[in-house]
Coordinates of C-alpha atoms in Angstrom, one line a residue:
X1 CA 15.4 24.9 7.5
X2 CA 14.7 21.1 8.8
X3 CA 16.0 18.0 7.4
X4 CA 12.7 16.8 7.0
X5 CA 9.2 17.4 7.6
X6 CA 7.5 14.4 9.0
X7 CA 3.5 14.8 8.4
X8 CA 1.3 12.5 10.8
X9 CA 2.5 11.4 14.4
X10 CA 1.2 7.7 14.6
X11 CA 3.8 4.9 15.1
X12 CA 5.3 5.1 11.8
X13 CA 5.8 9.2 11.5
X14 CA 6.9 9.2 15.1
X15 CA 9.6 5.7 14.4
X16 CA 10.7 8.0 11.6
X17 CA 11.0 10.5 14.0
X18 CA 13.5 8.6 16.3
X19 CA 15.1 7.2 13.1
X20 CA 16.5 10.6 11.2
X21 CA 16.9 12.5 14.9
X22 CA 19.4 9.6 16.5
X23 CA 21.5 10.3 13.1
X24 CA 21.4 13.5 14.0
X25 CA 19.2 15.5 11.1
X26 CA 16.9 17.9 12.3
X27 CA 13.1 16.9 12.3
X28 CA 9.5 18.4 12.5
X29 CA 6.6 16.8 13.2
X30 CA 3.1 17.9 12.0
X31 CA 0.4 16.5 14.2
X32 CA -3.3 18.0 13.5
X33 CA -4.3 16.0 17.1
X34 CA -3.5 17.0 20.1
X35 CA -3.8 13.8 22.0
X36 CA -2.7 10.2 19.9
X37 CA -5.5 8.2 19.4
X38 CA -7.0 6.6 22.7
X39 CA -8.1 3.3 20.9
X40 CA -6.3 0.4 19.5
X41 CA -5.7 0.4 15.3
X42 CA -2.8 -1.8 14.7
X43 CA -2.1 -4.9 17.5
X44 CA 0.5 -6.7 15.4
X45 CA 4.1 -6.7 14.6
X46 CA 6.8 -8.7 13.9
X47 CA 11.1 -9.4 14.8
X48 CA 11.7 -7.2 12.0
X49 CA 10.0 -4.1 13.6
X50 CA 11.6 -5.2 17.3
X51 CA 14.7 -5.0 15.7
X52 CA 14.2 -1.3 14.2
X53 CA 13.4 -0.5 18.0
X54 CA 17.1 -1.4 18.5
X55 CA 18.1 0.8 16.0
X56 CA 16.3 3.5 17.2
X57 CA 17.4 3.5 20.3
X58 CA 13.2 3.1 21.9
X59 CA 13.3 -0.9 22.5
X60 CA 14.0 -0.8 26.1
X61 CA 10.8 1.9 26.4
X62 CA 8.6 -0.5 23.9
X63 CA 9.9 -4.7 24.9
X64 CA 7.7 -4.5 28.5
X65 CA 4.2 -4.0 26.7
X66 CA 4.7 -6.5 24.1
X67 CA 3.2 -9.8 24.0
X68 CA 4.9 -12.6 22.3
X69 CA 3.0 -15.5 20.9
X70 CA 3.1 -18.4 18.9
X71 CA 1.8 -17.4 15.1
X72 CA -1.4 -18.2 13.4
X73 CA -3.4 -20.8 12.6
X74 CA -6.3 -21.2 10.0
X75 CA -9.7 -23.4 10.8
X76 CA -12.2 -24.8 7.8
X77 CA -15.5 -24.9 7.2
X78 CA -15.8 -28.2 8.8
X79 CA -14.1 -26.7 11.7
X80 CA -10.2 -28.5 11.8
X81 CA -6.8 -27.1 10.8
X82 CA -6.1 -26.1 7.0
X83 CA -2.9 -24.3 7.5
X84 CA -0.5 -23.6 10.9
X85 CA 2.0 -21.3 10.6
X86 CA 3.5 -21.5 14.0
X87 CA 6.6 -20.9 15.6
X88 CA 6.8 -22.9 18.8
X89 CA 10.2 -24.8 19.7
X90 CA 11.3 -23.3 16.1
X91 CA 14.9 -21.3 16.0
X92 CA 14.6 -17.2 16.1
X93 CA 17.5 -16.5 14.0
X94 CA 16.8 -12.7 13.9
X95 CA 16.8 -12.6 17.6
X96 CA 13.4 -11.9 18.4
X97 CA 10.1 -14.2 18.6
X98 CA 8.0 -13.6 15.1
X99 CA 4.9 -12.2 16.7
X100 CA 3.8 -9.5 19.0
X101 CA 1.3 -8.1 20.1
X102 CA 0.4 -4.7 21.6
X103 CA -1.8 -2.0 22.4
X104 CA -1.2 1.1 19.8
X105 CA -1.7 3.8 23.0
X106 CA 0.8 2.8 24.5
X107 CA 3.3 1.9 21.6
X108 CA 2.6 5.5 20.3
X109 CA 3.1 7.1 23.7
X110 CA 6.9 5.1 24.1
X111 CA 7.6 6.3 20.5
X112 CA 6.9 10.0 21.6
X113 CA 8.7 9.7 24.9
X114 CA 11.5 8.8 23.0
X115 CA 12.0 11.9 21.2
X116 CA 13.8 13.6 24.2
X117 CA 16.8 10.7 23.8
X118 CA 17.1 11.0 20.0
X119 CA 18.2 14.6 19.2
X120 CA 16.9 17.7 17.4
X121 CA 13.1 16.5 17.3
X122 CA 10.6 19.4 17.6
X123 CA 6.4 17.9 17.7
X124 CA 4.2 20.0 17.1
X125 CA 0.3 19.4 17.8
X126 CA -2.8 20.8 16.7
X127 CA -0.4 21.3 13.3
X128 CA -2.9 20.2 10.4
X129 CA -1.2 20.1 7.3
X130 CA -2.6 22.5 4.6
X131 CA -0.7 22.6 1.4
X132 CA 3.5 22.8 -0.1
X133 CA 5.7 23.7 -2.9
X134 CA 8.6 22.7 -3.6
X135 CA 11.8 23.3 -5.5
X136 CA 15.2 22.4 -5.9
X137 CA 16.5 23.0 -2.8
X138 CA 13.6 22.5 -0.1
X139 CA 9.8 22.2 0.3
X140 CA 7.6 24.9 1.7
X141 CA 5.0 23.0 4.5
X142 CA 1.7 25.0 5.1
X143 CA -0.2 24.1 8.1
X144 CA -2.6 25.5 10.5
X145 CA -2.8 25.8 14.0
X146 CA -4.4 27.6 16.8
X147 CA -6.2 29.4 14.2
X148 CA -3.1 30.6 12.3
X149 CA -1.4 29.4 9.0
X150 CA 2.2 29.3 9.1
X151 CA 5.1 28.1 6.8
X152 CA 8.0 26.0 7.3
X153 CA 11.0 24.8 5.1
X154 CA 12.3 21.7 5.1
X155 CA 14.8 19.2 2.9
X156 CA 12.5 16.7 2.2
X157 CA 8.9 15.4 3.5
X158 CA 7.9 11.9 4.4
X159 CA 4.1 11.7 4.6
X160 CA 2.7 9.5 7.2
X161 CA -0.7 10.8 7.7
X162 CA -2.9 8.0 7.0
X163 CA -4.7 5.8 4.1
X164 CA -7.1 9.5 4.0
X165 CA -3.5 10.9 3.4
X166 CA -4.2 15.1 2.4
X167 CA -0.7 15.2 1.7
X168 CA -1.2 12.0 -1.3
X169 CA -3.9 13.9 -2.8
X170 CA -2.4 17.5 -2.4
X171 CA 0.2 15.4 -5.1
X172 CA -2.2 13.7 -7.3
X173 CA -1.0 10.3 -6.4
X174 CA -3.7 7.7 -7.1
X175 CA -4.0 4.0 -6.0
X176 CA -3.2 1.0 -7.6
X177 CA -6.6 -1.0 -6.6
X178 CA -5.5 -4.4 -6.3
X179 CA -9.2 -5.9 -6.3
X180 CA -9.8 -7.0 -2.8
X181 CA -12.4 -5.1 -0.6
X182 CA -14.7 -6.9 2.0
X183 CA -16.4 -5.5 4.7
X184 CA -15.3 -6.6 8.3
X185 CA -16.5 -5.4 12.2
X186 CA -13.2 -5.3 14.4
X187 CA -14.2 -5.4 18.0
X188 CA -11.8 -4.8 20.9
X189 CA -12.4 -6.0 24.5
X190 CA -10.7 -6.0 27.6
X191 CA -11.2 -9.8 28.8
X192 CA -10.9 -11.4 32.4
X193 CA -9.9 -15.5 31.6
X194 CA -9.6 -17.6 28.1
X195 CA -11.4 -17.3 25.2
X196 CA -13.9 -19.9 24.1
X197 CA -12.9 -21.9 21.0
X198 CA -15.8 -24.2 20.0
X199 CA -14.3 -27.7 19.0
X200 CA -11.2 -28.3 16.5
X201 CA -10.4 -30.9 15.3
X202 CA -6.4 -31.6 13.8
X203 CA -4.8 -28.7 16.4
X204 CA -1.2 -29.8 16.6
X205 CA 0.2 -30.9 19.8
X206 CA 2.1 -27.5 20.8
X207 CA 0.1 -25.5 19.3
X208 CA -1.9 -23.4 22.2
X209 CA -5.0 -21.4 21.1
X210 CA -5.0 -18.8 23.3
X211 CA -1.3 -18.0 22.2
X212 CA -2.6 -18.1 18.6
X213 CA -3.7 -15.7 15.8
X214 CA -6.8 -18.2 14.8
X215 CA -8.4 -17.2 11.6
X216 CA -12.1 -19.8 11.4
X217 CA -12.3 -19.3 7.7
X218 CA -16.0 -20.9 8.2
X219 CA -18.8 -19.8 5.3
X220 CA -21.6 -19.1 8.2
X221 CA -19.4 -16.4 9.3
X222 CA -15.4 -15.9 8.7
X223 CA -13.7 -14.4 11.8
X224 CA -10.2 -14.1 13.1
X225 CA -9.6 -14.4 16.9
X226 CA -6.5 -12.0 17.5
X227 CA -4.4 -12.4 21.5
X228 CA -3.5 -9.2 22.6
X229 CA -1.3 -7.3 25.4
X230 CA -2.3 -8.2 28.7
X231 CA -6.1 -8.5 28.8
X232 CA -6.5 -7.4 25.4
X233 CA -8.3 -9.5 22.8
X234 CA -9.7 -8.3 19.5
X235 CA -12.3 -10.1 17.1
X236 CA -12.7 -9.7 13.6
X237 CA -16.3 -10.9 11.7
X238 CA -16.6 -10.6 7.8
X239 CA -19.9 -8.7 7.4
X240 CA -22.4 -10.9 5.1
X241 CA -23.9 -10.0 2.1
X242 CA -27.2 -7.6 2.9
X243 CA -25.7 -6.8 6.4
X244 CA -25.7 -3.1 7.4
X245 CA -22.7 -1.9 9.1
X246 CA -24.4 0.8 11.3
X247 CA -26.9 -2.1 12.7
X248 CA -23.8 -4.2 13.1
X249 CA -22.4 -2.2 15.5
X250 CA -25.4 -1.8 17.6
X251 CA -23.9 -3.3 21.1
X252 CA -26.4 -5.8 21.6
X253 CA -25.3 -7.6 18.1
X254 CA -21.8 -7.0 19.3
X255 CA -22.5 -8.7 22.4
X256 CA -23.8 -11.8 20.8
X257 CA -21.4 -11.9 18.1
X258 CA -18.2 -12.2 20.9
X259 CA -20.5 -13.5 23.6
X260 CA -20.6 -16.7 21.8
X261 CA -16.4 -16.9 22.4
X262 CA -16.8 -15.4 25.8
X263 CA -19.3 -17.6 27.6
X264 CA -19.3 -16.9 31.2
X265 CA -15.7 -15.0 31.1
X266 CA -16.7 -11.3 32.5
X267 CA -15.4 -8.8 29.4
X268 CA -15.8 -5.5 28.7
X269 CA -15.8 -4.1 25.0
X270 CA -13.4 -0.8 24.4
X271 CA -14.4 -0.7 20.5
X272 CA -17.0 -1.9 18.0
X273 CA -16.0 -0.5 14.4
X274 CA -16.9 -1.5 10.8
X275 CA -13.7 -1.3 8.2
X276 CA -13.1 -2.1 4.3
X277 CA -10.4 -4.2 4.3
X278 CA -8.4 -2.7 0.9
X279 CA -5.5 -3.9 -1.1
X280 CA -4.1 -0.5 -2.3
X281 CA -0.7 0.6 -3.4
X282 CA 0.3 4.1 -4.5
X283 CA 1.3 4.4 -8.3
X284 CA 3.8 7.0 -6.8
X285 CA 5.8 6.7 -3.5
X286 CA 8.3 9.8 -4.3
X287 CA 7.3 13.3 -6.2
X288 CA 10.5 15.4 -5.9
X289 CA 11.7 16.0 -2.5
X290 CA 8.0 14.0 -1.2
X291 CA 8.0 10.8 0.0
X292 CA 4.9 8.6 1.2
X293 CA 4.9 6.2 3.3
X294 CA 3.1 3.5 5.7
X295 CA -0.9 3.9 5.0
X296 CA -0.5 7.0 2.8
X297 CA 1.5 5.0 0.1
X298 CA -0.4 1.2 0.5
X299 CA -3.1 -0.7 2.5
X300 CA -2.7 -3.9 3.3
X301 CA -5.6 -6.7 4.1
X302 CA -4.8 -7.7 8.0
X303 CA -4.8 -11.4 7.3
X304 CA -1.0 -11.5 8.5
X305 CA -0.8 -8.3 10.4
X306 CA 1.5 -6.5 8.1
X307 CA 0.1 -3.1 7.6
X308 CA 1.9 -1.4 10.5
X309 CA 5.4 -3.1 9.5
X310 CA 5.0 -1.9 6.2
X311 CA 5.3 1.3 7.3
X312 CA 8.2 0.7 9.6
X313 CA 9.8 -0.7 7.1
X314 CA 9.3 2.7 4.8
X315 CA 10.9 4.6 7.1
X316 CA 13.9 2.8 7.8
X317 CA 14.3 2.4 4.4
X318 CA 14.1 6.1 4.3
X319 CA 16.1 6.9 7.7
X320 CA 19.2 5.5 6.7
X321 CA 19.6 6.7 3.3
X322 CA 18.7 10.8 4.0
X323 CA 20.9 10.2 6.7
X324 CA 24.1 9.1 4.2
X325 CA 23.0 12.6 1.7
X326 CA 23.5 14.9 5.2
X327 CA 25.8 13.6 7.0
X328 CA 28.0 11.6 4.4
X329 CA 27.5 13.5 1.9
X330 CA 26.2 10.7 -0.3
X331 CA 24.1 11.4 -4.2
X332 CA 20.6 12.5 -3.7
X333 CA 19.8 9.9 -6.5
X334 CA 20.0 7.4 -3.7
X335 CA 16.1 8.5 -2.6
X336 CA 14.9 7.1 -6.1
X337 CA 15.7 4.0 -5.1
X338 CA 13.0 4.1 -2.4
X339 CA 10.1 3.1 -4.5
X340 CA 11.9 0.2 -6.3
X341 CA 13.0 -1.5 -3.4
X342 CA 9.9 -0.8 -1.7
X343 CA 7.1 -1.4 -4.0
X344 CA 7.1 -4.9 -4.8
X345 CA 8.0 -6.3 -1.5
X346 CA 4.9 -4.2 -0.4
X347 CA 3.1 -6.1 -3.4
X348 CA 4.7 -9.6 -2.7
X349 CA 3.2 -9.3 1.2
X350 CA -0.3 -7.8 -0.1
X351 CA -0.7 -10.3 -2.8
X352 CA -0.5 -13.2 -0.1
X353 CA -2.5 -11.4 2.0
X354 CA -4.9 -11.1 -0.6
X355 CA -5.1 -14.5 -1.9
X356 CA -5.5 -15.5 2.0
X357 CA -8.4 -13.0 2.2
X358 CA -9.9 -15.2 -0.7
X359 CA -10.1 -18.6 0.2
X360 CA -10.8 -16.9 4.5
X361 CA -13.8 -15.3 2.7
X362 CA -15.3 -17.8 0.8
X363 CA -19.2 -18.0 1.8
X364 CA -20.3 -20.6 -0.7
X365 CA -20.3 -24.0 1.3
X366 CA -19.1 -26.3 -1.6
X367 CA -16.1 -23.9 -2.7
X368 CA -15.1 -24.0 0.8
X369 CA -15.0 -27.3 0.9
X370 CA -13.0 -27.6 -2.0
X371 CA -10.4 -25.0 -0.7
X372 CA -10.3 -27.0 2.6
X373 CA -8.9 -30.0 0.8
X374 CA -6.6 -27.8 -1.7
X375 CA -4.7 -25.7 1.7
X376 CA -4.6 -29.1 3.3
X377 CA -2.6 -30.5 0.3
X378 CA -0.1 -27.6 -0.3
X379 CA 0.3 -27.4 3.8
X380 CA 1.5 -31.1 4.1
X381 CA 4.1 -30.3 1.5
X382 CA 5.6 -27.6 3.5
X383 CA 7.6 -28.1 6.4
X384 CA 7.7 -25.3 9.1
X385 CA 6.1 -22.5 7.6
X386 CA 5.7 -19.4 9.3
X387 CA 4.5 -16.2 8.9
X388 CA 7.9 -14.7 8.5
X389 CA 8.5 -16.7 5.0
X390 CA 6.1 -14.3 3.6
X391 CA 8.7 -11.5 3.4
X392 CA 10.4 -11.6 0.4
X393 CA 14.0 -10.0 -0.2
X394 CA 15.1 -6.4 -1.4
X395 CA 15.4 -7.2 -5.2
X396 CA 16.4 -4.1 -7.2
X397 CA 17.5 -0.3 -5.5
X398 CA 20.8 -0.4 -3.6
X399 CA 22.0 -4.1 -3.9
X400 CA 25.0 -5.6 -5.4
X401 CA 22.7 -7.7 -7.5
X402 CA 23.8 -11.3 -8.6
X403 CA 25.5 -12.1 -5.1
X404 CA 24.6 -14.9 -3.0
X405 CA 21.8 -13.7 -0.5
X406 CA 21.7 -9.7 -2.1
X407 CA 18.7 -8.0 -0.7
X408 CA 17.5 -10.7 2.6
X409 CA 17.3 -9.8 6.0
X410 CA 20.5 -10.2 7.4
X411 CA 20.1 -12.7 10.8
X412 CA 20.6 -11.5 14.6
X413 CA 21.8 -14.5 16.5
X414 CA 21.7 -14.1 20.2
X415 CA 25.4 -14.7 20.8
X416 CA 27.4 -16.8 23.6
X417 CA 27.2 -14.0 26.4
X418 CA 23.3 -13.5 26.1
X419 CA 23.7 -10.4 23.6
X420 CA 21.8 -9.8 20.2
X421 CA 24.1 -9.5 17.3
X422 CA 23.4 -5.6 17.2
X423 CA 23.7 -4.8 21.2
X424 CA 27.6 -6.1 19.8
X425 CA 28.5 -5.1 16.1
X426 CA 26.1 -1.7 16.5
X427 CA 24.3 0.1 14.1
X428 CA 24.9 1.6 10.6
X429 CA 26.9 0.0 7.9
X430 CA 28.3 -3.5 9.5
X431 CA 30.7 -5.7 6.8
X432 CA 31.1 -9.4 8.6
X433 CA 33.9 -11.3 7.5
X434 CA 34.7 -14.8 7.8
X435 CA 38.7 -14.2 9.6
X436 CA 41.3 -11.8 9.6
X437 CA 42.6 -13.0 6.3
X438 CA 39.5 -11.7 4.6
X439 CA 40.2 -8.0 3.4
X440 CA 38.3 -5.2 3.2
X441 CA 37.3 -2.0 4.9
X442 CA 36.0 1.4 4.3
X443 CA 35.1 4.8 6.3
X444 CA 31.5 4.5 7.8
X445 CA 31.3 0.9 7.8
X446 CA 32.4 -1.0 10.5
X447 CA 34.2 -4.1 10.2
X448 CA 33.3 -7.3 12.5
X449 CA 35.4 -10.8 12.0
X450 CA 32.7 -13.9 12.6
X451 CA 35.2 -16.1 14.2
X452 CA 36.3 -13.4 16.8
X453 CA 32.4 -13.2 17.5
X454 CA 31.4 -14.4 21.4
X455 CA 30.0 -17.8 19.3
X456 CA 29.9 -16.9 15.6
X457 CA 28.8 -20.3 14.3
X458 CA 25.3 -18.4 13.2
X459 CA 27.1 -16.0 11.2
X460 CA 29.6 -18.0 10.0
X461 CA 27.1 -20.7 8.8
X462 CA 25.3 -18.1 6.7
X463 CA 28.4 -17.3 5.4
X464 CA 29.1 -21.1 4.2
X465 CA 25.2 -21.4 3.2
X466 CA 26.1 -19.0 0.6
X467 CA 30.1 -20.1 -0.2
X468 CA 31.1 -16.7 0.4
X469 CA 33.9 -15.1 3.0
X470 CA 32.1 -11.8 3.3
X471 CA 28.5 -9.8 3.7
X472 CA 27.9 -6.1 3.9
X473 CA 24.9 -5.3 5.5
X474 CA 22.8 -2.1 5.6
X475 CA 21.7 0.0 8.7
X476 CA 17.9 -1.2 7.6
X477 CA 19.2 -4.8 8.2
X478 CA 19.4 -6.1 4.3
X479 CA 21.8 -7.4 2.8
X480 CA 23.4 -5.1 0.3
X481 CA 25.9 -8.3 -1.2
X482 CA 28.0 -10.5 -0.6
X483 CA 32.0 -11.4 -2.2
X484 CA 34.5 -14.7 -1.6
X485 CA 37.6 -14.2 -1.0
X486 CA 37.9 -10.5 0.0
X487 CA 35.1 -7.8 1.2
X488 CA 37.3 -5.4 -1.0
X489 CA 35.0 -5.1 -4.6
X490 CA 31.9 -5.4 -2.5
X491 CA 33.0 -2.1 -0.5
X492 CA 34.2 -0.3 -3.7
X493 CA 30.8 -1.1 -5.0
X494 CA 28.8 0.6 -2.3
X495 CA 31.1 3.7 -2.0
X496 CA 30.6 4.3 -5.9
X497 CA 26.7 3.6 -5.7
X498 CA 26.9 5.9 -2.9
X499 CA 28.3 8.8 -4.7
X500 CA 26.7 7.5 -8.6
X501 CA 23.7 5.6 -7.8
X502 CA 22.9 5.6 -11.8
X503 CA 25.5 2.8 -12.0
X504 CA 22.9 0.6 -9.5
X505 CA 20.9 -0.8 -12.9
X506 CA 24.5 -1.6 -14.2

């Protein structure tokens, strides 16, 4: 019998993949292709995924094809800057720049490569999944291929087969609609020089377009301008009211919807395809030992280029806990926490994404106006926004709720000698403490003292920020709590959540 069953072999099944196998759980992988998918999908991703590539052990195969650039910035209807989210000259304080880009092909290809490095991980293609049945020790997988049906057992099942997901609806899961759907061509195109930007007016001074996500939220036609890896560049167009989405992506109207941006640059396009973009979230994430995750459990609007690290962030929230049941031996309870944790930060990014889908798709000329003036107002009020203050902490599951800085991403400085905070303190359970006077330590976590740290002052400043003398931080990168004084409560919590995770409400 597996660990787990992994169903779907994009980039979050296969992260999950490299997850569960470098903590050494056995893992299948049911892939009803035989090749991944030749074209790009997803182009976007953030520090947070980078640094799940450290922790599975795949960055060094992945950091070459990424492209880091600058954020995203959002043009009106009288064609200057309503909001900038960028990030240029601004402090990375988990280590990594905020943005990349990349082309899926290859990310997917890396991902897979990986699985040689990262134990007991057996693909298997042409595998389409057929049915299962579970119990209460194990779930029964039934899939077909080469023509055959076949069985397999495993612990538990993480679906990551898609927003089409067979395994959701083998469940009965339905979606949450959250009211957003608009039609939108994506085109990809492999481009020789700059893209065309028609005139701007308000671009700020170090802000460069070509390093720039640039959504024109313009009522003749909203678009979004995406860079990409190497010569990659991608376009976006809002479909109008009355427009057919075959005839839209005939190639001559594709050629004079991006020939207008291209002007005499030579380009070739790779992809022409019409989508719905959806704000969906499954009313169920977990049934029994069946877990869904990345598209199967919620679609995301693209406005901020979350829908991939959605997924990632699933599976590491996943990863890390299966990993305590089989190897630690920690409470099976620990999996329901999944869905709370997960859900409504899903629902806090998707319900910005959303309302930016709003005002970006606003076709009535007047309104726009209006909303032009209204993003103006609320963006002079806030200084330095980026795209990374749309992530909102962990706020219920397995957190010491009710200490300073529970549930946030815990920062990655890049420390005196050149190295990222993890490359030094490692994966897994890390407690940092302020000095050697600060007690506390337990089995499976390991214990790192900030002022012995190669240049500490980042993690000791968090530390002050938050008047407290200790943080214990999980292997996804959350904060699990924080204590003054001594570590030594906040590591008794854990190891009894661990072991009674009914006392995490308490």
């Amino acid at each position: 019998m597996f660990d787990v069953a992994i169903i779907g072999c994009g980039p979050v099944g296969a992260m999950a993949a490299n997850l569960l196998g470098r903590q050494g759980l056995s893992v299948v992988v049911l892939e009803k292709e035989l090749e991944h998918y030749p074209l790009p999908r997803a182009v976007h991703l953030d520090h947070e995924m980078m640094r799940l590539f450290q922790s599975a052990g795949v960055i060094d195969r992945v950091e070459g094809d990424m492209t880091a650039t600058d954020g995203h910035l959002h043009v009106g209807a009288d064609h200057g800057v309503i909001r900038y989210m960028g990030t240029v000259g601004k402090p990375r304080p988990f280590g990594w720049a905020n943005d990349y880009f990349f082309y899926q092909p290859e990310l997917e290809a890396h991902l897979r490569e990986a699985f040689a490095d990262n134990g007991a991980i057996d693909l298997q293609l042409g595998a389409e999944f057929t049915g299962l049945d579970q119990d209460d020790t194990g779930v029964t997988v039934a899939y077909a291929q080469d023509g055959a049906s076949h069985n397999l057992r495993a612990r538990w099942v993480i679906a990551c087969d898609g927003s089409r997901s067979p395994v959701r609806k083998a469940l009965g899961v339905k979606l949450d609609d959250l009211d957003f759907e608009e039609p939108w061509l994506v085109v990809d195109a492999e481009v020789e020089g700059p893209v065309s930007f028609p005139p701007i007016s308000g671009v700020p001074a170090d802000a460069d377009l070509q390093r720039l996500s640039v959504m024109m939220c313009d009522p003749a036609r909203p678009a979004t301008i995406v860079p990409g890896r190497g010569n990659h560049r991608r376009w976006e167009f809002m479909l109008l009211p009355g427009e057919d989405d075959s005839e839209m992506m005939q190639p001559a109207k594709v050629g004079e919807l991006v020939g207008s941006w291209m002007k005499d640059v030579p380009h070739h396009i790779v992809r022409a395809a019409t989508y719905r973009f959806h704000g969906l979230v499954a009313e169920q994430w977990q049934v029994g030992r069946v877990f869904l995750a990345g598209d199967a459990g919620h679609q995301t609007p693209p406005f901020f280029g979350q829908g991939m690290c959605h997924g990632l962030r699933d599976v590491a929230n996943l990863a890390w806990k299966m990993a305590a049941i089989a190897n630690d031996g920690a409470s099976e309870a620990i999996l329901a926490t999944y869905q709370p944790e997960r859900d409504p930060h899903v629902r806090g990014v998707i319900g910005a994404a959303v309302a930016a889908g709003r005002y970006i798709c606003e076709l009535d000329q007047a309104k726009a106006a209006e909303r032009d003036a209204s993003i103006r107002a609320q963006s002079a009020s806030k200084t330095g926004e980026t795209a990374a203050d749309l992530i909102p902490a962990v706020s219920e599951g397995f957190v010491a709720a009710g200490t300073p800085g529970a549930g946030e991403r815990f920062i990655q400085p890049i420390l005196a000698d050149g190295r990222k905070l993890d490359d030094l303190a490692g994966q897994g359970w890390r407690l940092f403490v302020r000095d050697d006077a600060v007690r506390g330590q337990a089995p499976g976590v390991t214990r790192i003292v900030a002022s012995d740290l190669p240049d500490g002052g980042a993690v000791l400043g968090w530390l002050d920020a938050r008047k407290v003398d200790a943080v214990l931080v999980r292997p996804d990168h959350y904060v699990f709590g924080t204590q003054a004084g001594s570590a030594s409560t906040l590591i008794d919590r854990r190891s009894r959540l661990l072991e009674q995770p009914s006392e995490i409400a308490a």
